[in-house]
Amino acid sequence: MATRKEKINFTIQRLRGFLATFARTKRGLAGVAILVIFTLIALLAPVLAPHDPVKDRFVGGYQAKPEWYDKLFPADPQSHNFIPMTNPGFNNPESLSDFNITKTSSLVSVYHNPTLGKDAPGSLAVEYKNPSSTPAGTQSVNITKEFYYPHQRPLAQISFYAQFYVEGSTYMKENKVLLDVPVNISLVIYRVVNETTKITTDIFRYNELIHPYELPLIGTSLDARRTVTEPTTTWIPNPVSRLDSNNLRGPIFGTDVTIDITNDTLNQPANYIYSVELVFLDTAPRKSNVQTTVYVDDLNLKGLGTAYGLFGTDREGRDIYSQLIYGTQISLLVGLSSAGISVVIGLIVGMIAGYSGGAIDELIMRITDALLVIPNLPLLLVLVAVLGPNLWNLILVIGVLGWMGFARVIRSVILSLKERPFIEAAKAVGAGNVHIMLIHILPNIMALVYVTLAMTVPSAIVAEAALSWLGLFDPAVMSWGRILYDVQQGLNIDKWWWVVPPGLLISIVALSFIFIGHALDEILNPRLRQRR
Amino acid sequence: MGLREYIIKRAVFSFILILFVIVLNFMIFELMPGRVEEMFIRPGMRREQVDALIRLWELDQPAWTRFLKMVYNLLSGNFVNTYSYRSQQPISIEIGMRLLNTMILIGTSTVISMVLGILLGVISAHKRGGKLDNTLVLMSLATYSFPTFWMGMLFILVFSIQLHWFPSAHPYPTDWQSIYRDVGGFPPPAATIPIGGISIAIPSLTEIQGRVYHSILPVAVLTLFQYGGWLLLARASVLETITEDYVTTARAKGLKERTVLLKHVLKNASLPLITSAALSFGFMLSGAIITEGVFSYRGFGSWIWESVQYKDFPVLSAMFFIIALCVILANFLADILYGVIDPRIKYG
């Protein structure tokens, strides 16, 4: 009897021999190398991919081209994501220096408020304070930021952000709380026409008068339909506007306003000025010692370019590079799990049929034949369409429909194996059926199992891709097939940077498994070597 | 067991299989989670409309009545009473036209890919172990791993969008619908030859040209999808025969290598090829479903594709049955053929 140590040594030796043979097959090695790379990509996806493949919408413009596109085709210039503001959140007092602030009166003071803020503490406070009882007329404050827009082409989409929070002394009228000094807020973008004399044209203007306003005594947001009764330090989200190429209609400053502005607001390389203009209207007779403070936060301008990322973006502005990276996970997961399911079922069915023989064998094999005859893809389609497309259903259905061929092979191998003398010997010693199958037969067919596993993965990967491409994908995950579905649905086949990569990745991964399978086949079935 | 019993046995098995497919077909859609009505009831429908639709699809009847009706309808090939959820029209209206389109696509590409694959397979086997052999085998393995739909998209990208050589969609020019509106939407046939009771129409040159022009890309894709399998199969079966003694004898007689390969080797190696032509029918259909989807080619495959998008289950069910039926019949024929051609086969 061999000792345990000898056994282990024997196993190690065999493994070494196997690896040495494997290292000699070029294709096998290439397959393993590719597989290792893709496994690493799949595992490191959260690190490698900057965005979530499904949820992160509009990280770039709609159907943006890749970042490198205009370097390849300089005749077709692109715009890139553009965010001129460096510290829009006013998180520290220095951030005020980013802006140029002009005011008309000493009644107005502009300072940094370190506590109040939208998401993070800190905001820009503009305070109008008049202790006297005579109105001081209109007083204005301009907060401007000059920036340079470098691109030849307009952006795909521009969003303006500004958060306002108004508090101040008030009076009651007809059950409404009104500001003593109403304030008019304008957002303006100017283009500097002449650099030296600073002549500007007003290319975008948005105005809103904050006067008839339901203002609780301590604090409020500017959303008129929401009355804040508690003293609050949290800001209620109040995006000023989100501007696309389409006109957007949305609640802005509490009222529905349609703004006609197109994405070519910034349409040529030039200096532009983004300006917030506050006009305090201290004109009506009122009590003495009045005050209105406007807190400004998240003063931002975000432009989405017509080019973004390594592979551009899809119809919802999602990063295709991230989708490709995350798609690796799905392909490998579906491929391996489905192939695993297929092989296990095929192994069990084939072993039972081959070992038991007789009527059971006949019955099992007829069912196998029947399933083998039914066309695979239509059945897959129908089943997934009926069960509902989620990832586990896909894996299960692909796996459950892929075992038949393997079961037949296993059966025929076992038919010959079970007549061998060593099985007879085991039977003579009194070994049970299960024992014989697991201890004596299984190790003899493991080589076949490995080969089949490697050869089944590609078809599972391609099947998943096909189903996803047909629209039967799990909405929560992004697979390579689904990327191509998006291409097809949006009639975007002309966008080669979007069409080529997913299919290429599917083919490479599938091919790597085929290579490994063939290499294993050659090593584990030495009979084949002369034929090839 | 004689040939006759063998055929009877295969026929019985095929018939059982057809019944099995029908049962499976019924079960899948019956056990579907959720109410069937949700699939076709649109918001804003009145109660009477919904009731009429429920009667149309006989959802008010008990399951076994519907099952028997379905068995009858499917076995008799009667799709007049099968209504699509999407168009609410009987399926039989579209079936003929789509069947013709699919047959053109599958037939052409199968012939081309068989010829191409078998020729390359013989060459590959002849030069076994060489560089050419390696390349050919590698390329056919690659076709297994290339997703067909992606290949189709690449073809459209290159030949249709970039080079403007071929149209990217439809089995025939779309303007036929308006040009030949009075004669059924197709160019009138060049001639009709009456044979017995039926008359066979010979399509006009315009129709042939239009169809060929539109079919080149999908046929090319489907050919690429299939040829790899043929190549590997032909190579394997030629390798089985090439070492036989009679081949050596033929060579010793001084016959040309080409004659030896094509007459002596391929002839004897062709048996598995003939049967697998029938057996690969299901595989071909899978390719056709996808290719038709890519090229919006109005055939069976694109019908399945559309039905999946619209959850049009009656159509899916009918398509599934027809395809399964075709495959079962093809398999039956293959079995018979096998038995007739090769007398050495033990009928068992």
XYZ file of C-alpha atoms in Angstrom, chain B residues 7 18 26 35 50 69 90 93 131 153 179 211 223 228 235 258 263 266 276 284 286 319-320 323 333 339-340 345:
28
model
C -38.492 2.910 -40.541
C -44.096 15.745 -32.139
C -48.588 24.160 -24.274
C -52.036 36.567 -16.323
C -61.284 42.963 -23.492
C -57.930 22.441 -29.923
C -54.512 35.150 -37.974
C -51.844 35.479 -43.355
C 0.272 25.425 -41.840
C -23.498 44.024 -37.884
C -44.548 50.076 -57.469
C -33.994 39.335 -54.082
C -22.642 30.877 -44.825
C -16.818 25.975 -40.079
C -11.953 16.987 -42.330
C -7.111 14.910 -56.830
C -13.488 10.004 -55.997
C -14.692 11.889 -50.355
C -25.590 15.742 -40.785
C -29.153 26.379 -39.232
C -30.810 29.193 -34.971
C -43.095 29.299 -34.734
C -41.595 27.041 -32.122
C -39.454 24.801 -36.437
C -35.355 11.659 -43.088
C -30.459 3.229 -43.207
C -30.929 3.143 -46.980
C -25.879 -0.056 -40.321
